[in-house]
mmCIF file of C-alpha atoms in Angstrom:
data_model
loop_
_atom_site.group_PDB
_atom_site.id
_atom_site.type_symbol
_atom_site.label_atom_id
_atom_site.label_comp_id
_atom_site.label_asym_id
_atom_site.label_seq_id
_atom_site.Cartn_x
_atom_site.Cartn_y
_atom_site.Cartn_z
ATOM 1 C CA MET N 934 10.448 33.208 131.835
ATOM 2 C CA THR N 935 7.277 31.988 130.143
ATOM 3 C CA PHE N 936 6.722 31.454 126.449
ATOM 4 C CA THR N 937 4.365 29.471 124.250
ATOM 5 C CA LYS N 938 5.745 26.289 122.727
ATOM 6 C CA THR N 939 3.879 26.459 119.451
ATOM 7 C CA THR N 940 5.491 23.173 118.441
ATOM 8 C CA GLU N 941 3.620 21.545 121.337
ATOM 9 C CA THR N 942 0.205 23.143 120.819
ATOM 10 C CA ASP N 943 -2.733 21.042 119.692
ATOM 11 C CA SER N 944 -2.854 19.924 116.065
ATOM 12 C CA LYS N 945 -5.288 21.657 113.729
ATOM 13 C CA TYR N 946 -6.599 18.189 112.891
ATOM 14 C CA ASN N 947 -8.395 15.683 115.065
ATOM 15 C CA HIS N 948 -9.537 12.056 114.874
ATOM 16 C CA LEU N 949 -6.562 11.181 112.694
ATOM 17 C CA GLU N 950 -7.319 7.498 113.153
ATOM 18 C CA LYS N 951 -10.600 7.989 111.268
ATOM 19 C CA MET N 952 -8.924 9.500 108.192
ATOM 20 C CA SER N 953 -8.229 7.465 105.069
ATOM 21 C CA VAL N 954 -4.698 7.059 103.743
ATOM 22 C CA SER N 955 -5.473 9.665 101.098
ATOM 23 C CA GLU N 956 -6.784 12.147 103.660
ATOM 24 C CA LEU N 957 -3.782 11.646 105.939
ATOM 25 C CA LEU N 958 -1.301 12.179 103.134
ATOM 26 C CA GLN N 959 -3.120 15.239 101.786
ATOM 27 C CA ASN N 960 -3.352 16.883 105.194
ATOM 28 C CA ILE N 961 0.303 16.190 106.033
ATOM 29 C CA ASN N 962 1.258 17.655 102.666
ATOM 30 C CA ASN N 963 -0.877 20.732 103.304
ATOM 31 C CA GLU N 964 1.042 21.343 106.533
ATOM 32 C CA ASP N 965 4.402 20.689 104.875
ATOM 33 C CA LYS N 966 3.649 23.344 102.257
ATOM 34 C CA THR N 967 3.772 26.001 104.957
ATOM 35 C CA VAL N 968 7.328 25.218 106.071
ATOM 36 C CA ALA N 969 9.248 26.943 103.279
ATOM 37 C CA TYR N 970 7.241 30.128 103.845
ATOM 38 C CA ALA N 971 8.106 30.015 107.539
ATOM 39 C CA VAL N 972 11.781 29.656 106.634
ATOM 40 C CA GLU N 973 11.484 32.602 104.246
ATOM 41 C CA LYS N 974 10.440 34.860 107.122
ATOM 42 C CA SER N 975 13.661 33.921 108.932
ATOM 43 C CA LEU N 976 16.040 34.686 106.039
ATOM 44 C CA PRO N 977 17.524 37.814 107.690
ATOM 45 C CA GLN N 978 18.459 35.735 110.749
ATOM 46 C CA ILE N 979 19.827 32.923 108.593
ATOM 47 C CA GLU N 980 21.927 35.431 106.653
ATOM 48 C CA LYS N 981 23.564 36.849 109.790
ATOM 49 C CA LEU N 982 24.380 33.386 111.104
ATOM 50 C CA THR N 983 25.711 32.163 107.758
ATOM 51 C CA GLU N 984 27.943 35.212 107.376
ATOM 52 C CA LYS N 985 29.531 34.422 110.752
ATOM 53 C CA VAL N 986 29.973 30.769 109.740
ATOM 54 C CA VAL N 987 31.766 31.828 106.540
ATOM 55 C CA GLU N 988 33.957 34.258 108.475
ATOM 56 C CA LYS N 989 35.044 31.578 110.933
ATOM 57 C CA LEU N 990 35.646 28.880 108.309
ATOM 58 C CA ARG N 991 37.681 31.269 106.160
ATOM 59 C CA ALA N 992 39.869 32.055 109.151
ATOM 60 C CA GLY N 993 40.609 28.368 109.751
ATOM 61 C CA GLY N 994 37.893 27.608 112.296
ATOM 62 C CA ARG N 995 35.336 24.824 112.382
ATOM 63 C CA LEU N 996 31.546 24.630 112.411
ATOM 64 C CA PHE N 997 29.897 22.568 115.140
ATOM 65 C CA TYR N 998 26.271 21.449 115.233
ATOM 66 C CA ILE N 999 25.007 20.253 118.608
ATOM 67 C CA GLY N 1000 21.580 18.810 119.346
ATOM 68 C CA ALA N 1001 19.550 15.948 120.766
ATOM 69 C CA GLY N 1002 17.166 13.460 119.160
ATOM 70 C CA THR N 1003 15.925 14.396 115.705
ATOM 71 C CA SER N 1004 17.669 17.767 115.869
ATOM 72 C CA GLY N 1005 21.003 16.173 116.696
ATOM 73 C CA ARG N 1006 20.615 13.606 113.921
ATOM 74 C CA LEU N 1007 19.854 16.323 111.381
ATOM 75 C CA GLY N 1008 23.045 18.144 112.363
ATOM 76 C CA ILE N 1009 25.073 14.962 111.991
ATOM 77 C CA VAL N 1010 23.550 14.287 108.559
ATOM 78 C CA ASP N 1011 24.431 17.765 107.327
ATOM 79 C CA ALA N 1012 27.966 17.572 108.732
ATOM 80 C CA SER N 1013 28.596 14.105 107.312
ATOM 81 C CA GLU N 1014 27.520 15.162 103.820
ATOM 82 C CA CYS N 1015 29.960 18.083 103.546
ATOM 83 C CA PRO N 1016 33.139 16.033 102.875
ATOM 84 C CA PRO N 1017 31.755 13.882 100.020
ATOM 85 C CA THR N 1018 29.830 16.780 98.485
ATOM 86 C CA PHE N 1019 32.408 19.539 98.757
ATOM 87 C CA GLY N 1020 35.696 17.706 99.344
ATOM 88 C CA VAL N 1021 36.362 19.344 102.707
ATOM 89 C CA PRO N 1022 38.093 17.599 105.647
ATOM 90 C CA HIS N 1023 35.896 15.521 107.928
ATOM 91 C CA ASP N 1024 36.742 17.735 110.884
ATOM 92 C CA LEU N 1025 35.629 21.007 109.270
ATOM 93 C CA VAL N 1026 31.918 20.538 110.019
ATOM 94 C CA ILE N 1027 31.214 18.375 113.074
ATOM 95 C CA GLY N 1028 27.876 17.133 114.393
ATOM 96 C CA LEU N 1029 27.454 16.236 118.061
ATOM 97 C CA ILE N 1030 24.413 14.519 119.565
ATOM 98 C CA ALA N 1031 23.351 13.973 123.165
ATOM 99 C CA GLY N 1032 24.093 10.373 124.033
ATOM 100 C CA GLY N 1033 26.914 10.026 121.505
ATOM 101 C CA ASP N 1034 26.975 7.810 118.426
ATOM 102 C CA THR N 1035 24.537 5.328 119.981
ATOM 103 C CA ALA N 1036 21.862 8.042 119.888
ATOM 104 C CA ILE N 1037 22.119 8.361 116.113
ATOM 105 C CA ARG N 1038 20.149 5.131 115.711
ATOM 106 C CA LYS N 1039 18.491 4.620 119.086
ATOM 107 C CA ALA N 1040 17.120 7.055 121.652
ATOM 108 C CA VAL N 1041 19.318 7.347 124.752
ATOM 109 C CA GLU N 1042 17.139 8.001 127.794
ATOM 110 C CA PHE N 1043 17.655 11.349 129.537
ATOM 111 C CA ALA N 1044 20.805 12.129 127.518
ATOM 112 C CA GLU N 1045 19.494 15.555 126.592
ATOM 113 C CA ASP N 1046 18.758 16.538 130.196
ATOM 114 C CA SER N 1047 22.350 17.220 131.271
ATOM 115 C CA GLU N 1048 23.280 20.913 131.249
ATOM 116 C CA ASN N 1049 26.999 20.072 131.363
ATOM 117 C CA GLN N 1050 27.408 17.220 128.896
ATOM 118 C CA GLY N 1051 27.147 19.368 125.763
ATOM 119 C CA TRP N 1052 30.069 21.534 126.828
ATOM 120 C CA GLU N 1053 32.051 18.444 127.838
ATOM 121 C CA ASP N 1054 31.471 16.969 124.385
ATOM 122 C CA LEU N 1055 32.674 20.195 122.767
ATOM 123 C CA GLN N 1056 35.782 20.236 124.947
ATOM 124 C CA LYS N 1057 36.665 16.752 123.670
ATOM 125 C CA GLU N 1058 36.908 18.366 120.223
ATOM 126 C CA ASN N 1059 39.251 21.082 121.539
ATOM 127 C CA ILE N 1060 36.687 23.819 120.865
ATOM 128 C CA SER N 1061 38.130 27.353 120.749
ATOM 129 C CA GLU N 1062 37.297 30.948 119.854
ATOM 130 C CA LYS N 1063 38.270 30.151 116.264
ATOM 131 C CA ASP N 1064 35.180 27.916 115.934
ATOM 132 C CA ILE N 1065 31.429 28.522 115.803
ATOM 133 C CA VAL N 1066 28.692 26.421 117.423
ATOM 134 C CA ILE N 1067 25.087 26.120 116.259
ATOM 135 C CA GLY N 1068 22.640 24.577 118.702
ATOM 136 C CA ILE N 1069 19.679 22.761 117.160
ATOM 137 C CA ALA N 1070 16.491 22.163 119.159
ATOM 138 C CA ALA N 1071 12.945 22.440 117.859
ATOM 139 C CA SER N 1072 11.552 23.140 121.329
ATOM 140 C CA GLY N 1073 14.321 25.549 122.260
ATOM 141 C CA THR N 1074 14.420 24.068 125.769
ATOM 142 C CA THR N 1075 16.964 21.224 125.539
ATOM 143 C CA PRO N 1076 19.384 21.510 128.502
ATOM 144 C CA TYR N 1077 22.198 19.685 126.638
ATOM 145 C CA VAL N 1078 22.154 22.351 123.934
ATOM 146 C CA ILE N 1079 21.434 25.421 126.058
ATOM 147 C CA GLY N 1080 24.157 24.537 128.571
ATOM 148 C CA ALA N 1081 26.706 24.120 125.780
ATOM 149 C CA LEU N 1082 25.853 27.486 124.220
ATOM 150 C CA LYS N 1083 25.980 29.276 127.579
ATOM 151 C CA LYS N 1084 29.510 27.990 128.122
ATOM 152 C CA CYS N 1085 30.494 28.977 124.598
ATOM 153 C CA ASN N 1086 29.213 32.496 125.226
ATOM 154 C CA GLU N 1087 31.327 32.675 128.384
ATOM 155 C CA LYS N 1088 34.383 31.583 126.392
ATOM 156 C CA ASN N 1089 33.773 34.061 123.525
ATOM 157 C CA ILE N 1090 32.968 31.258 121.095
ATOM 158 C CA PRO N 1091 30.345 32.483 118.569
ATOM 159 C CA THR N 1092 26.953 30.811 118.956
ATOM 160 C CA GLY N 1093 23.897 30.411 116.785
ATOM 161 C CA CYS N 1094 20.820 28.237 116.961
ATOM 162 C CA ILE N 1095 17.997 26.774 114.909
ATOM 163 C CA THR N 1096 14.735 26.481 116.821
ATOM 164 C CA CYS N 1097 11.016 26.668 116.124
ATOM 165 C CA ASN N 1098 9.738 28.495 119.212
ATOM 166 C CA GLU N 1099 9.947 32.271 119.491
ATOM 167 C CA GLY N 1100 11.218 33.495 122.854
ATOM 168 C CA SER N 1101 12.563 30.093 123.899
ATOM 169 C CA PRO N 1102 15.549 29.776 126.251
ATOM 170 C CA LEU N 1103 17.717 28.602 123.350
ATOM 171 C CA ALA N 1104 16.726 31.533 121.132
ATOM 172 C CA ASN N 1105 17.537 33.881 124.011
ATOM 173 C CA THR N 1106 20.894 32.192 124.667
ATOM 174 C CA ALA N 1107 22.310 32.108 121.137
ATOM 175 C CA VAL N 1108 24.032 35.279 119.952
ATOM 176 C CA LEU N 1109 22.781 34.619 116.407
ATOM 177 C CA PRO N 1110 19.408 32.851 116.732
ATOM 178 C CA VAL N 1111 17.371 31.493 113.840
ATOM 179 C CA VAL N 1112 13.724 30.991 114.789
ATOM 180 C CA VAL N 1113 11.436 29.314 112.248
ATOM 181 C CA THR N 1114 7.889 29.347 113.605
ATOM 182 C CA VAL N 1115 6.144 26.436 111.915
ATOM 183 C CA GLY N 1116 3.236 26.193 114.369
ATOM 184 C CA PRO N 1117 1.470 23.029 115.562
ATOM 185 C CA GLU N 1118 2.462 19.684 114.111
ATOM 186 C CA PHE N 1119 0.029 17.384 112.280
ATOM 187 C CA VAL N 1120 0.488 14.876 115.091
ATOM 188 C CA THR N 1121 0.546 17.033 118.209
ATOM 189 C CA GLY N 1122 4.087 17.532 119.475
ATOM 190 C CA SER N 1123 5.763 15.387 116.796
ATOM 191 C CA SER N 1124 8.496 17.892 115.999
ATOM 192 C CA ARG N 1125 10.275 15.463 113.676
ATOM 193 C CA MET N 1126 7.678 16.592 111.124
ATOM 194 C CA LYS N 1127 7.374 20.308 110.214
ATOM 195 C CA ALA N 1128 9.981 21.461 112.716
ATOM 196 C CA GLY N 1129 12.419 18.807 111.510
ATOM 197 C CA THR N 1130 11.804 19.770 107.908
ATOM 198 C CA ALA N 1131 12.415 23.434 108.720
ATOM 199 C CA GLN N 1132 15.662 22.604 110.502
ATOM 200 C CA LYS N 1133 16.846 20.503 107.556
ATOM 201 C CA LEU N 1134 16.096 23.345 105.137
ATOM 202 C CA VAL N 1135 18.034 25.847 107.234
ATOM 203 C CA LEU N 1136 20.982 23.472 107.625
ATOM 204 C CA ASN N 1137 21.074 22.956 103.858
ATOM 205 C CA MET N 1138 21.099 26.715 103.353
ATOM 206 C CA ILE N 1139 23.865 27.407 105.859
ATOM 207 C CA SER N 1140 26.294 24.684 104.796
ATOM 208 C CA THR N 1141 25.711 25.025 101.048
ATOM 209 C CA THR N 1142 26.042 28.811 101.108
ATOM 210 C CA ALA N 1143 29.183 28.558 103.216
ATOM 211 C CA MET N 1144 30.779 26.052 100.850
ATOM 212 C CA VAL N 1145 29.957 28.159 97.803
ATOM 213 C CA GLN N 1146 31.460 31.193 99.528
ATOM 214 C CA LEU N 1147 34.580 29.157 100.302
ATOM 215 C CA GLY N 1148 35.012 28.367 96.615
ATOM 216 C CA ARG N 1149 33.937 24.743 96.802
ATOM 217 C CA VAL N 1150 31.551 25.062 93.834
ATOM 218 C CA LYS N 1151 32.437 26.087 90.263
ATOM 219 C CA GLY N 1152 29.551 27.487 88.246
ATOM 220 C CA ASN N 1153 26.894 25.252 89.740
ATOM 221 C CA LYS N 1154 28.946 22.058 89.913
ATOM 222 C CA MET N 1155 30.397 20.104 92.853
ATOM 223 C CA VAL N 1156 33.903 20.058 91.391
ATOM 224 C CA ASP N 1157 35.500 19.064 94.708
ATOM 225 C CA MET N 1158 33.220 16.104 95.434
ATOM 226 C CA GLN N 1159 34.805 12.841 96.505
ATOM 227 C CA LEU N 1160 34.779 10.218 93.771
ATOM 228 C CA SER N 1161 33.634 7.509 96.155
ATOM 229 C CA ASN N 1162 31.299 5.491 93.929
ATOM 230 C CA ASN N 1163 30.504 4.847 90.270
ATOM 231 C CA LYS N 1164 27.610 7.320 90.257
ATOM 232 C CA LEU N 1165 29.889 10.148 91.357
ATOM 233 C CA VAL N 1166 32.632 9.117 88.938
ATOM 234 C CA ASP N 1167 30.087 9.227 86.087
ATOM 235 C CA ARG N 1168 28.903 12.633 87.286
ATOM 236 C CA GLY N 1169 32.499 13.850 87.324
ATOM 237 C CA VAL N 1170 33.041 12.631 83.786
ATOM 238 C CA ARG N 1171 29.958 14.528 82.604
ATOM 239 C CA MET N 1172 31.153 17.701 84.330
ATOM 240 C CA ILE N 1173 34.496 17.501 82.556
ATOM 241 C CA MET N 1174 32.831 16.785 79.206
ATOM 242 C CA GLU N 1175 30.562 19.791 79.584
ATOM 243 C CA GLU N 1176 33.245 22.191 80.836
ATOM 244 C CA LEU N 1177 36.050 21.237 78.427
ATOM 245 C CA LYS N 1178 33.890 20.177 75.469
ATOM 246 C CA VAL N 1179 35.649 16.833 75.163
ATOM 247 C CA SER N 1180 34.453 13.295 74.477
ATOM 248 C CA GLU N 1181 33.488 10.860 77.188
ATOM 249 C CA GLU N 1182 36.680 8.870 76.616
ATOM 250 C CA GLU N 1183 38.837 11.994 76.962
ATOM 251 C CA ALA N 1184 36.974 13.040 80.095
ATOM 252 C CA GLN N 1185 37.450 9.614 81.641
ATOM 253 C CA ALA N 1186 41.173 9.747 80.894
ATOM 254 C CA LEU N 1187 41.494 13.199 82.447
ATOM 255 C CA LEU N 1188 39.617 12.165 85.577
ATOM 256 C CA LYS N 1189 41.772 9.062 85.919
ATOM 257 C CA LYS N 1190 44.914 11.171 85.532
ATOM 258 C CA TYR N 1191 44.064 14.008 87.909
ATOM 259 C CA LYS N 1192 41.831 12.142 90.417
ATOM 260 C CA SER N 1193 39.766 15.335 90.758
ATOM 261 C CA VAL N 1194 37.149 17.103 88.680
ATOM 262 C CA ARG N 1195 38.529 20.495 89.665
ATOM 263 C CA ASN N 1196 42.098 19.609 88.747
ATOM 264 C CA ALA N 1197 41.054 18.017 85.472
ATOM 265 C CA ILE N 1198 39.248 21.209 84.510
ATOM 266 C CA THR N 1199 41.644 23.875 85.822
ATOM 267 C CA ARG N 1200 44.770 22.220 84.401
ATOM 268 C CA ASN N 1201 43.259 21.913 80.962
ATOM 269 C CA THR N 1202 41.769 25.386 80.468
#
């Protein structure tokens, strides 16, 4: 199978080293402006994938992200932010990266080249048909991710993907593919740039929409957030003040009593 890796095609710009700081920043920004429009074109695909995620989470399943390099790190970031933001268990959304935790901070050579390791990593998490797996790879050619999704398909585990190359092996493997075609990068082949931004946007959309659908947001507030620092405690106090129309002192007392913004609000309305 042949396809064009648009993420690897030559940049629209040349002689970057001759550009001023201002020119570099302006041109990078011009390219970044196109990303949200590329994501917009993929909304129907994102909707189908998100609906399946919601279905699985509602039924007691888990959401797995699996990727390598920048893509894997983006999945881990999104997964790690769900518990503090929405108060869900740490094992509800799980991010896996080729090379393990070491690869979060430092590249692990050839980790992404194993077609079997992704599935082995999923098996360590006791993956089952109740769960859903989203493979993340800008190129759409990462063996670690493709191999994992192929095995999931064989085991009737729902699969989706986020990639930036139409017709890629990953897009053709996932049952529910999301393809965001961002085109050439400012620095040729540097898919941490536009492709990475597109992947981050899609991840935000999937997880946030799923959490809203699961009732983890009230109005537009993160009422289930973990009160893990003073900033979040202050935010919780303001939420209670606004919702219950009480003073700051009363809101602080309620938050101290109930240890939860949601409980403070629901038990006093």
